[in-house]
JSON list of C-alpha atoms in Angstrom, two decimals:
[
{"chain": "A", "resi": 16, "resn": "MET", "atom": "CA", "xyz": [-209.53, -156.69, 139.14]},
{"chain": "A", "resi": 17, "resn": "VAL", "atom": "CA", "xyz": [-210.80, -159.34, 136.70]},
{"chain": "A", "resi": 18, "resn": "GLU", "atom": "CA", "xyz": [-211.70, -162.65, 138.34]},
{"chain": "A", "resi": 19, "resn": "LEU", "atom": "CA", "xyz": [-212.59, -164.58, 135.18]},
{"chain": "A", "resi": 20, "resn": "CYS", "atom": "CA", "xyz": [-211.42, -163.88, 131.62]},
{"chain": "A", "resi": 21, "resn": "GLY", "atom": "CA", "xyz": [-212.06, -166.37, 128.85]},
{"chain": "A", "resi": 22, "resn": "HIS", "atom": "CA", "xyz": [-210.01, -164.49, 126.24]},
{"chain": "A", "resi": 23, "resn": "ALA", "atom": "CA", "xyz": [-206.87, -164.42, 128.40]},
{"chain": "A", "resi": 24, "resn": "THR", "atom": "CA", "xyz": [-207.20, -168.08, 129.41]},
{"chain": "A", "resi": 25, "resn": "LEU", "atom": "CA", "xyz": [-207.72, -169.20, 125.81]},
{"chain": "A", "resi": 26, "resn": "ALA", "atom": "CA", "xyz": [-204.81, -167.09, 124.53]},
{"chain": "A", "resi": 27, "resn": "ALA", "atom": "CA", "xyz": [-202.44, -168.32, 127.25]},
{"chain": "A", "resi": 28, "resn": "ALA", "atom": "CA", "xyz": [-203.40, -171.95, 126.62]},
{"chain": "A", "resi": 29, "resn": "HIS", "atom": "CA", "xyz": [-203.02, -171.52, 122.86]},
{"chain": "A", "resi": 30, "resn": "PHE", "atom": "CA", "xyz": [-199.50, -170.14, 123.28]},
{"chain": "A", "resi": 31, "resn": "CYS", "atom": "CA", "xyz": [-198.47, -172.87, 125.71]},
{"chain": "A", "resi": 32, "resn": "PHE", "atom": "CA", "xyz": [-199.76, -175.63, 123.42]},
{"chain": "A", "resi": 33, "resn": "THR", "atom": "CA", "xyz": [-198.57, -174.28, 120.05]},
{"chain": "A", "resi": 34, "resn": "SER", "atom": "CA", "xyz": [-195.14, -173.12, 121.25]},
{"chain": "A", "resi": 35, "resn": "GLY", "atom": "CA", "xyz": [-194.33, -176.52, 122.70]},
{"chain": "A", "resi": 36, "resn": "LEU", "atom": "CA", "xyz": [-193.91, -175.01, 126.15]},
{"chain": "A", "resi": 37, "resn": "VAL", "atom": "CA", "xyz": [-196.42, -177.57, 127.46]},
{"chain": "A", "resi": 38, "resn": "LYS", "atom": "CA", "xyz": [-196.21, -181.14, 126.14]},
{"chain": "A", "resi": 39, "resn": "GLU", "atom": "CA", "xyz": [-199.26, -182.49, 128.00]},
{"chain": "A", "resi": 40, "resn": "ASN", "atom": "CA", "xyz": [-202.82, -182.11, 126.72]},
{"chain": "A", "resi": 41, "resn": "THR", "atom": "CA", "xyz": [-204.10, -180.33, 129.85]},
{"chain": "A", "resi": 42, "resn": "ILE", "atom": "CA", "xyz": [-203.09, -177.09, 131.59]},
{"chain": "A", "resi": 43, "resn": "GLU", "atom": "CA", "xyz": [-204.32, -175.86, 134.98]},
{"chain": "A", "resi": 44, "resn": "PHE", "atom": "CA", "xyz": [-204.41, -172.11, 135.67]},
{"chain": "A", "resi": 45, "resn": "LEU", "atom": "CA", "xyz": [-204.60, -170.81, 139.25]},
{"chain": "A", "resi": 46, "resn": "THR", "atom": "CA", "xyz": [-206.91, -167.76, 139.17]},
{"chain": "A", "resi": 47, "resn": "LEU", "atom": "CA", "xyz": [-209.12, -165.62, 141.40]},
{"chain": "A", "resi": 48, "resn": "SER", "atom": "CA", "xyz": [-212.01, -167.87, 140.28]},
{"chain": "A", "resi": 49, "resn": "GLY", "atom": "CA", "xyz": [-210.15, -171.00, 141.37]},
{"chain": "A", "resi": 50, "resn": "ILE", "atom": "CA", "xyz": [-208.41, -173.53, 139.15]},
{"chain": "A", "resi": 51, "resn": "LEU", "atom": "CA", "xyz": [-209.35, -173.24, 135.46]},
{"chain": "A", "resi": 52, "resn": "THR", "atom": "CA", "xyz": [-208.49, -176.14, 133.17]},
{"chain": "A", "resi": 53, "resn": "ALA", "atom": "CA", "xyz": [-207.63, -175.90, 129.47]},
{"chain": "A", "resi": 54, "resn": "GLN", "atom": "CA", "xyz": [-207.56, -179.12, 127.45]},
{"chain": "A", "resi": 55, "resn": "LYS", "atom": "CA", "xyz": [-206.19, -179.63, 123.94]},
{"chain": "A", "resi": 56, "resn": "VAL", "atom": "CA", "xyz": [-208.65, -181.45, 121.68]},
{"chain": "A", "resi": 57, "resn": "ILE", "atom": "CA", "xyz": [-207.55, -182.54, 118.20]},
{"chain": "A", "resi": 58, "resn": "GLU", "atom": "CA", "xyz": [-210.44, -182.34, 115.74]},
{"chain": "A", "resi": 59, "resn": "PRO", "atom": "CA", "xyz": [-210.84, -184.64, 112.71]},
{"chain": "A", "resi": 60, "resn": "LYS", "atom": "CA", "xyz": [-208.71, -183.44, 109.80]},
{"chain": "A", "resi": 61, "resn": "GLU", "atom": "CA", "xyz": [-211.71, -183.18, 107.52]},
{"chain": "A", "resi": 62, "resn": "SER", "atom": "CA", "xyz": [-213.40, -180.67, 109.86]},
{"chain": "A", "resi": 63, "resn": "ALA", "atom": "CA", "xyz": [-211.00, -177.84, 108.97]},
{"chain": "A", "resi": 64, "resn": "SER", "atom": "CA", "xyz": [-207.53, -177.14, 107.67]},
{"chain": "A", "resi": 65, "resn": "LEU", "atom": "CA", "xyz": [-205.04, -174.42, 108.61]},
{"chain": "A", "resi": 66, "resn": "VAL", "atom": "CA", "xyz": [-201.92, -173.46, 106.70]},
{"chain": "A", "resi": 67, "resn": "SER", "atom": "CA", "xyz": [-199.00, -172.09, 108.71]},
{"chain": "A", "resi": 68, "resn": "ASP", "atom": "CA", "xyz": [-196.75, -169.23, 107.58]},
{"chain": "A", "resi": 69, "resn": "LYS", "atom": "CA", "xyz": [-194.28, -171.93, 106.52]},
{"chain": "A", "resi": 70, "resn": "GLY", "atom": "CA", "xyz": [-196.82, -173.41, 104.11]},
{"chain": "A", "resi": 71, "resn": "GLU", "atom": "CA", "xyz": [-197.44, -176.47, 106.27]},
{"chain": "A", "resi": 72, "resn": "VAL", "atom": "CA", "xyz": [-200.94, -177.85, 106.82]},
{"chain": "A", "resi": 73, "resn": "GLU", "atom": "CA", "xyz": [-201.65, -177.83, 110.54]},
{"chain": "A", "resi": 74, "resn": "GLN", "atom": "CA", "xyz": [-203.97, -180.22, 112.34]},
{"chain": "A", "resi": 75, "resn": "PRO", "atom": "CA", "xyz": [-207.04, -178.34, 113.66]},
{"chain": "A", "resi": 76, "resn": "LEU", "atom": "CA", "xyz": [-206.75, -177.61, 117.38]},
{"chain": "A", "resi": 77, "resn": "LEU", "atom": "CA", "xyz": [-209.74, -177.02, 119.63]},
{"chain": "A", "resi": 78, "resn": "ILE", "atom": "CA", "xyz": [-209.08, -175.76, 123.16]},
{"chain": "A", "resi": 79, "resn": "GLU", "atom": "CA", "xyz": [-211.69, -176.66, 125.75]},
{"chain": "A", "resi": 80, "resn": "LEU", "atom": "CA", "xyz": [-211.86, -174.46, 128.85]},
{"chain": "A", "resi": 81, "resn": "ASP", "atom": "CA", "xyz": [-213.45, -175.71, 132.08]},
{"chain": "A", "resi": 82, "resn": "PHE", "atom": "CA", "xyz": [-215.06, -172.74, 133.87]},
{"chain": "A", "resi": 83, "resn": "PRO", "atom": "CA", "xyz": [-217.51, -172.39, 136.76]},
{"chain": "A", "resi": 84, "resn": "ALA", "atom": "CA", "xyz": [-221.15, -172.02, 135.75]},
{"chain": "A", "resi": 85, "resn": "ILE", "atom": "CA", "xyz": [-222.59, -168.61, 136.60]},
{"chain": "A", "resi": 86, "resn": "ALA", "atom": "CA", "xyz": [-226.10, -168.49, 138.04]},
{"chain": "A", "resi": 87, "resn": "THR", "atom": "CA", "xyz": [-228.68, -165.92, 136.92]},
{"chain": "A", "resi": 88, "resn": "SER", "atom": "CA", "xyz": [-231.38, -164.04, 138.81]},
{"chain": "A", "resi": 89, "resn": "GLU", "atom": "CA", "xyz": [-234.17, -161.55, 138.18]},
{"chain": "A", "resi": 90, "resn": "CYS", "atom": "CA", "xyz": [-233.39, -157.92, 137.37]},
{"chain": "A", "resi": 91, "resn": "SER", "atom": "CA", "xyz": [-234.51, -155.08, 139.62]},
{"chain": "A", "resi": 92, "resn": "LEU", "atom": "CA", "xyz": [-237.01, -152.46, 138.41]},
{"chain": "A", "resi": 93, "resn": "ASP", "atom": "CA", "xyz": [-234.19, -149.94, 137.90]},
{"chain": "A", "resi": 94, "resn": "GLU", "atom": "CA", "xyz": [-232.17, -152.44, 135.85]},
{"chain": "A", "resi": 95, "resn": "THR", "atom": "CA", "xyz": [-235.22, -153.35, 133.76]},
{"chain": "A", "resi": 96, "resn": "SER", "atom": "CA", "xyz": [-235.95, -149.69, 133.07]},
{"chain": "A", "resi": 97, "resn": "SER", "atom": "CA", "xyz": [-232.32, -148.99, 132.09]},
{"chain": "A", "resi": 98, "resn": "ILE", "atom": "CA", "xyz": [-232.16, -151.95, 129.70]},
{"chain": "A", "resi": 99, "resn": "SER", "atom": "CA", "xyz": [-235.42, -150.91, 128.03]},
{"chain": "A", "resi": 100, "resn": "LYS", "atom": "CA", "xyz": [-233.95, -147.48, 127.26]},
{"chain": "A", "resi": 101, "resn": "VAL", "atom": "CA", "xyz": [-230.75, -148.99, 125.86]},
{"chain": "A", "resi": 102, "resn": "LEU", "atom": "CA", "xyz": [-232.58, -151.30, 123.42]},
{"chain": "A", "resi": 103, "resn": "SER", "atom": "CA", "xyz": [-235.74, -149.31, 122.65]},
{"chain": "A", "resi": 104, "resn": "PRO", "atom": "CA", "xyz": [-237.77, -150.18, 120.59]},
{"chain": "A", "resi": 105, "resn": "ALA", "atom": "CA", "xyz": [-236.54, -153.81, 120.54]},
{"chain": "A", "resi": 106, "resn": "SER", "atom": "CA", "xyz": [-239.02, -156.44, 121.74]},
{"chain": "A", "resi": 107, "resn": "VAL", "atom": "CA", "xyz": [-237.50, -158.04, 124.88]},
{"chain": "A", "resi": 108, "resn": "ILE", "atom": "CA", "xyz": [-238.93, -161.36, 126.09]},
{"chain": "A", "resi": 109, "resn": "ASP", "atom": "CA", "xyz": [-236.72, -161.87, 129.16]},
{"chain": "A", "resi": 110, "resn": "MET", "atom": "CA", "xyz": [-234.15, -160.01, 131.28]},
{"chain": "A", "resi": 111, "resn": "LYS", "atom": "CA", "xyz": [-231.66, -161.48, 133.76]},
{"chain": "A", "resi": 112, "resn": "LYS", "atom": "CA", "xyz": [-228.56, -160.52, 135.70]},
{"chain": "A", "resi": 113, "resn": "THR", "atom": "CA", "xyz": [-225.63, -162.77, 136.51]},
{"chain": "A", "resi": 114, "resn": "ALA", "atom": "CA", "xyz": [-223.55, -163.35, 139.61]},
{"chain": "A", "resi": 115, "resn": "SER", "atom": "CA", "xyz": [-220.64, -161.74, 137.73]},
{"chain": "A", "resi": 116, "resn": "GLU", "atom": "CA", "xyz": [-222.57, -158.43, 137.48]},
{"chain": "A", "resi": 117, "resn": "ASP", "atom": "CA", "xyz": [-223.52, -158.73, 133.80]},
{"chain": "A", "resi": 118, "resn": "LEU", "atom": "CA", "xyz": [-227.03, -157.98, 132.57]},
{"chain": "A", "resi": 119, "resn": "PHE", "atom": "CA", "xyz": [-228.49, -159.88, 129.64]},
{"chain": "A", "resi": 120, "resn": "VAL", "atom": "CA", "xyz": [-231.65, -159.80, 127.60]},
{"chain": "A", "resi": 121, "resn": "VAL", "atom": "CA", "xyz": [-233.38, -162.39, 125.43]},
{"chain": "A", "resi": 122, "resn": "LEU", "atom": "CA", "xyz": [-234.88, -161.24, 122.13]},
{"chain": "A", "resi": 123, "resn": "PRO", "atom": "CA", "xyz": [-237.42, -163.12, 119.96]},
{"chain": "A", "resi": 124, "resn": "SER", "atom": "CA", "xyz": [-234.95, -164.32, 117.30]},
{"chain": "A", "resi": 125, "resn": "ALA", "atom": "CA", "xyz": [-231.34, -164.39, 116.16]},
{"chain": "A", "resi": 126, "resn": "ILE", "atom": "CA", "xyz": [-232.25, -161.88, 113.44]},
{"chain": "A", "resi": 127, "resn": "ALA", "atom": "CA", "xyz": [-233.52, -159.51, 116.12]},
{"chain": "A", "resi": 128, "resn": "VAL", "atom": "CA", "xyz": [-230.10, -159.75, 117.81]},
{"chain": "A", "resi": 129, "resn": "THR", "atom": "CA", "xyz": [-228.14, -158.79, 114.69]},
{"chain": "A", "resi": 130, "resn": "ASP", "atom": "CA", "xyz": [-230.64, -156.03, 113.80]},
{"chain": "A", "resi": 131, "resn": "THR", "atom": "CA", "xyz": [-230.68, -154.44, 117.27]},
{"chain": "A", "resi": 132, "resn": "GLN", "atom": "CA", "xyz": [-229.45, -150.85, 117.49]},
{"chain": "A", "resi": 133, "resn": "VAL", "atom": "CA", "xyz": [-227.90, -150.07, 120.89]},
{"chain": "A", "resi": 134, "resn": "ASP", "atom": "CA", "xyz": [-228.19, -146.56, 122.38]},
{"chain": "A", "resi": 135, "resn": "PHE", "atom": "CA", "xyz": [-224.64, -146.25, 123.71]},
{"chain": "A", "resi": 136, "resn": "GLU", "atom": "CA", "xyz": [-225.35, -143.05, 125.64]},
{"chain": "A", "resi": 137, "resn": "GLU", "atom": "CA", "xyz": [-228.05, -144.89, 127.60]},
{"chain": "A", "resi": 138, "resn": "LEU", "atom": "CA", "xyz": [-225.73, -147.90, 127.93]},
{"chain": "A", "resi": 139, "resn": "LYS", "atom": "CA", "xyz": [-223.22, -145.74, 129.81]},
{"chain": "A", "resi": 140, "resn": "LYS", "atom": "CA", "xyz": [-225.90, -145.11, 132.45]},
{"chain": "A", "resi": 141, "resn": "CYS", "atom": "CA", "xyz": [-226.87, -148.78, 132.67]},
{"chain": "A", "resi": 142, "resn": "PRO", "atom": "CA", "xyz": [-225.91, -150.59, 135.91]},
{"chain": "A", "resi": 143, "resn": "GLY", "atom": "CA", "xyz": [-223.80, -153.73, 135.82]},
{"chain": "A", "resi": 144, "resn": "ARG", "atom": "CA", "xyz": [-220.47, -154.65, 134.28]},
{"chain": "A", "resi": 145, "resn": "GLY", "atom": "CA", "xyz": [-221.75, -155.40, 130.79]},
{"chain": "A", "resi": 146, "resn": "LEU", "atom": "CA", "xyz": [-224.85, -156.07, 128.70]},
{"chain": "A", "resi": 147, "resn": "VAL", "atom": "CA", "xyz": [-225.33, -159.28, 126.71]},
{"chain": "A", "resi": 148, "resn": "ILE", "atom": "CA", "xyz": [-227.98, -159.60, 124.00]},
{"chain": "A", "resi": 149, "resn": "CYS", "atom": "CA", "xyz": [-229.05, -163.11, 122.96]},
{"chain": "A", "resi": 150, "resn": "ALA", "atom": "CA", "xyz": [-231.82, -165.22, 121.43]},
{"chain": "A", "resi": 151, "resn": "ALA", "atom": "CA", "xyz": [-232.66, -168.81, 120.62]},
{"chain": "A", "resi": 152, "resn": "ALA", "atom": "CA", "xyz": [-231.51, -169.49, 117.05]},
{"chain": "A", "resi": 153, "resn": "GLN", "atom": "CA", "xyz": [-233.74, -170.97, 114.38]},
{"chain": "A", "resi": 154, "resn": "SER", "atom": "CA", "xyz": [-233.60, -174.76, 114.30]},
{"chain": "A", "resi": 155, "resn": "GLU", "atom": "CA", "xyz": [-232.29, -174.87, 110.73]},
{"chain": "A", "resi": 156, "resn": "SER", "atom": "CA", "xyz": [-229.42, -172.45, 111.44]},
{"chain": "A", "resi": 157, "resn": "GLY", "atom": "CA", "xyz": [-227.34, -174.97, 113.39]},
{"chain": "A", "resi": 158, "resn": "PHE", "atom": "CA", "xyz": [-226.96, -172.66, 116.39]},
{"chain": "A", "resi": 159, "resn": "ASP", "atom": "CA", "xyz": [-228.85, -172.97, 119.67]},
{"chain": "A", "resi": 160, "resn": "PHE", "atom": "CA", "xyz": [-228.26, -169.42, 120.86]},
{"chain": "A", "resi": 161, "resn": "ASP", "atom": "CA", "xyz": [-226.23, -166.30, 120.17]},
{"chain": "A", "resi": 162, "resn": "PRO", "atom": "CA", "xyz": [-224.11, -165.13, 123.11]},
{"chain": "A", "resi": 163, "resn": "VAL", "atom": "CA", "xyz": [-220.78, -163.32, 123.39]},
{"chain": "A", "resi": 164, "resn": "THR", "atom": "CA", "xyz": [-217.65, -163.40, 125.58]},
{"chain": "A", "resi": 165, "resn": "GLY", "atom": "CA", "xyz": [-216.24, -166.09, 127.91]},
{"chain": "A", "resi": 166, "resn": "SER", "atom": "CA", "xyz": [-217.78, -165.27, 131.27]},
{"chain": "A", "resi": 167, "resn": "ALA", "atom": "CA", "xyz": [-221.13, -164.49, 129.62]},
{"chain": "A", "resi": 168, "resn": "HIS", "atom": "CA", "xyz": [-221.16, -167.98, 128.10]},
{"chain": "A", "resi": 169, "resn": "CYS", "atom": "CA", "xyz": [-220.95, -169.44, 131.60]},
{"chain": "A", "resi": 170, "resn": "ALA", "atom": "CA", "xyz": [-224.16, -167.63, 132.55]},
{"chain": "A", "resi": 171, "resn": "LEU", "atom": "CA", "xyz": [-225.92, -168.14, 129.23]},
{"chain": "A", "resi": 172, "resn": "ALA", "atom": "CA", "xyz": [-225.19, -171.88, 129.20]},
{"chain": "A", "resi": 173, "resn": "TYR", "atom": "CA", "xyz": [-226.74, -172.02, 132.68]},
{"chain": "A", "resi": 174, "resn": "TYR", "atom": "CA", "xyz": [-229.78, -170.00, 131.53]},
{"chain": "A", "resi": 175, "resn": "TRP", "atom": "CA", "xyz": [-230.45, -171.92, 128.32]},
{"chain": "A", "resi": 176, "resn": "SER", "atom": "CA", "xyz": [-229.93, -175.32, 129.96]},
{"chain": "A", "resi": 177, "resn": "LYS", "atom": "CA", "xyz": [-232.74, -174.43, 132.37]},
{"chain": "A", "resi": 178, "resn": "LYS", "atom": "CA", "xyz": [-234.93, -173.25, 129.48]},
{"chain": "A", "resi": 179, "resn": "THR", "atom": "CA", "xyz": [-234.32, -176.15, 127.08]},
{"chain": "A", "resi": 180, "resn": "GLY", "atom": "CA", "xyz": [-233.26, -179.06, 129.27]},
{"chain": "A", "resi": 181, "resn": "LYS", "atom": "CA", "xyz": [-230.15, -179.47, 127.11]},
{"chain": "A", "resi": 182, "resn": "SER", "atom": "CA", "xyz": [-226.53, -179.66, 128.25]},
{"chain": "A", "resi": 183, "resn": "ASP", "atom": "CA", "xyz": [-224.71, -179.20, 124.91]},
{"chain": "A", "resi": 184, "resn": "PHE", "atom": "CA", "xyz": [-224.86, -176.12, 122.70]},
{"chain": "A", "resi": 185, "resn": "THR", "atom": "CA", "xyz": [-223.17, -174.51, 119.73]},
{"chain": "A", "resi": 186, "resn": "ALA", "atom": "CA", "xyz": [-222.85, -170.79, 120.40]},
{"chain": "A", "resi": 187, "resn": "TYR", "atom": "CA", "xyz": [-222.47, -168.15, 117.70]},
{"chain": "A", "resi": 188, "resn": "ALA", "atom": "CA", "xyz": [-221.22, -164.66, 118.59]},
{"chain": "A", "resi": 189, "resn": "ALA", "atom": "CA", "xyz": [-223.23, -162.39, 116.30]},
{"chain": "A", "resi": 190, "resn": "SER", "atom": "CA", "xyz": [-220.88, -159.40, 116.21]},
{"chain": "A", "resi": 191, "resn": "SER", "atom": "CA", "xyz": [-218.52, -157.90, 113.64]},
{"chain": "A", "resi": 192, "resn": "ARG", "atom": "CA", "xyz": [-215.82, -160.22, 115.04]},
{"chain": "A", "resi": 193, "resn": "SER", "atom": "CA", "xyz": [-218.07, -163.27, 115.09]},
{"chain": "A", "resi": 194, "resn": "GLY", "atom": "CA", "xyz": [-217.07, -166.73, 116.25]},
{"chain": "A", "resi": 195, "resn": "VAL", "atom": "CA", "xyz": [-218.37, -170.17, 117.16]},
{"chain": "A", "resi": 196, "resn": "LEU", "atom": "CA", "xyz": [-217.99, -172.01, 120.47]},
{"chain": "A", "resi": 197, "resn": "LYS", "atom": "CA", "xyz": [-218.95, -175.48, 121.68]},
{"chain": "A", "resi": 198, "resn": "LEU", "atom": "CA", "xyz": [-220.54, -175.49, 125.15]},
{"chain": "A", "resi": 199, "resn": "HIS", "atom": "CA", "xyz": [-221.25, -178.26, 127.65]},
{"chain": "A", "resi": 200, "resn": "ILE", "atom": "CA", "xyz": [-222.72, -177.68, 131.10]},
{"chain": "A", "resi": 201, "resn": "ASP", "atom": "CA", "xyz": [-222.33, -180.17, 133.94]},
{"chain": "A", "resi": 202, "resn": "GLU", "atom": "CA", "xyz": [-225.07, -179.25, 136.42]},
{"chain": "A", "resi": 203, "resn": "GLN", "atom": "CA", "xyz": [-223.88, -181.69, 139.09]},
{"chain": "A", "resi": 204, "resn": "LYS", "atom": "CA", "xyz": [-220.40, -180.15, 139.17]},
{"chain": "A", "resi": 205, "resn": "ASN", "atom": "CA", "xyz": [-221.71, -176.65, 138.36]},
{"chain": "A", "resi": 206, "resn": "ARG", "atom": "CA", "xyz": [-219.13, -176.29, 135.57]},
{"chain": "A", "resi": 207, "resn": "VAL", "atom": "CA", "xyz": [-219.24, -175.15, 131.95]},
{"chain": "A", "resi": 208, "resn": "LYS", "atom": "CA", "xyz": [-216.84, -176.38, 129.26]},
{"chain": "A", "resi": 209, "resn": "LEU", "atom": "CA", "xyz": [-216.21, -173.88, 126.46]},
{"chain": "A", "resi": 210, "resn": "GLY", "atom": "CA", "xyz": [-214.52, -175.14, 123.30]},
{"chain": "A", "resi": 211, "resn": "GLY", "atom": "CA", "xyz": [-213.00, -172.66, 120.86]},
{"chain": "A", "resi": 212, "resn": "LYS", "atom": "CA", "xyz": [-210.05, -171.88, 118.62]},
{"chain": "A", "resi": 213, "resn": "ALA", "atom": "CA", "xyz": [-207.33, -169.25, 118.75]},
{"chain": "A", "resi": 214, "resn": "VAL", "atom": "CA", "xyz": [-205.00, -167.80, 116.14]},
{"chain": "A", "resi": 215, "resn": "THR", "atom": "CA", "xyz": [-201.54, -166.33, 116.69]},
{"chain": "A", "resi": 216, "resn": "VAL", "atom": "CA", "xyz": [-201.55, -162.85, 115.12]},
{"chain": "A", "resi": 217, "resn": "MET", "atom": "CA", "xyz": [-198.24, -161.47, 116.39]},
{"chain": "A", "resi": 218, "resn": "GLU", "atom": "CA", "xyz": [-194.95, -162.63, 117.86]},
{"chain": "A", "resi": 219, "resn": "GLY", "atom": "CA", "xyz": [-192.31, -160.43, 119.49]},
{"chain": "A", "resi": 220, "resn": "SER", "atom": "CA", "xyz": [-189.70, -160.03, 122.20]},
{"chain": "A", "resi": 221, "resn": "ILE", "atom": "CA", "xyz": [-189.42, -157.70, 125.18]},
{"chain": "A", "resi": 222, "resn": "VAL", "atom": "CA", "xyz": [-185.98, -156.77, 126.46]},
{"chain": "A", "resi": 223, "resn": "VAL", "atom": "CA", "xyz": [-185.96, -156.07, 130.21]}
]
């Protein structure tokens, strides 16, 4: 059973906002992780432009999700050994595990992340729910770090805020289906706000 899913929350909020089902700018979802809030944020028109299937220019819509921050801790010797086999011969500078059972490693650079070759046979033997590979981005790239997936962002925002002393980040998912997120961590409330965009790719009906 999934307690926290960023993709599902973002998709549900996107549908509710764009379909007109919800007129307000904020939605609250009752989940196994507590109440998750999705807020509609209208970006400046010059920041981006979208054209609908009707040929109409749509105002850019950013959806900001309010999730609980996820703390990190040290990996065990077995976990460290497993991760090393998965990423060999990559140079790993730090390893952590999250309260949501993910493991993540920090590599020397963003280039090292995109160049890493994962041994998927070894990954199957690796403990934990998932493995996240990240690094601090170069200052001129415009990105502060390179994480992936919703719940992982909650842990990585926590980790990098401790490392850098910052509370706001731009996150770039360095995968074949890459994307950019805006992150803000509130340490006093132990919450992370994730801002991202969604696109409707299919519409249909189910007859029951």
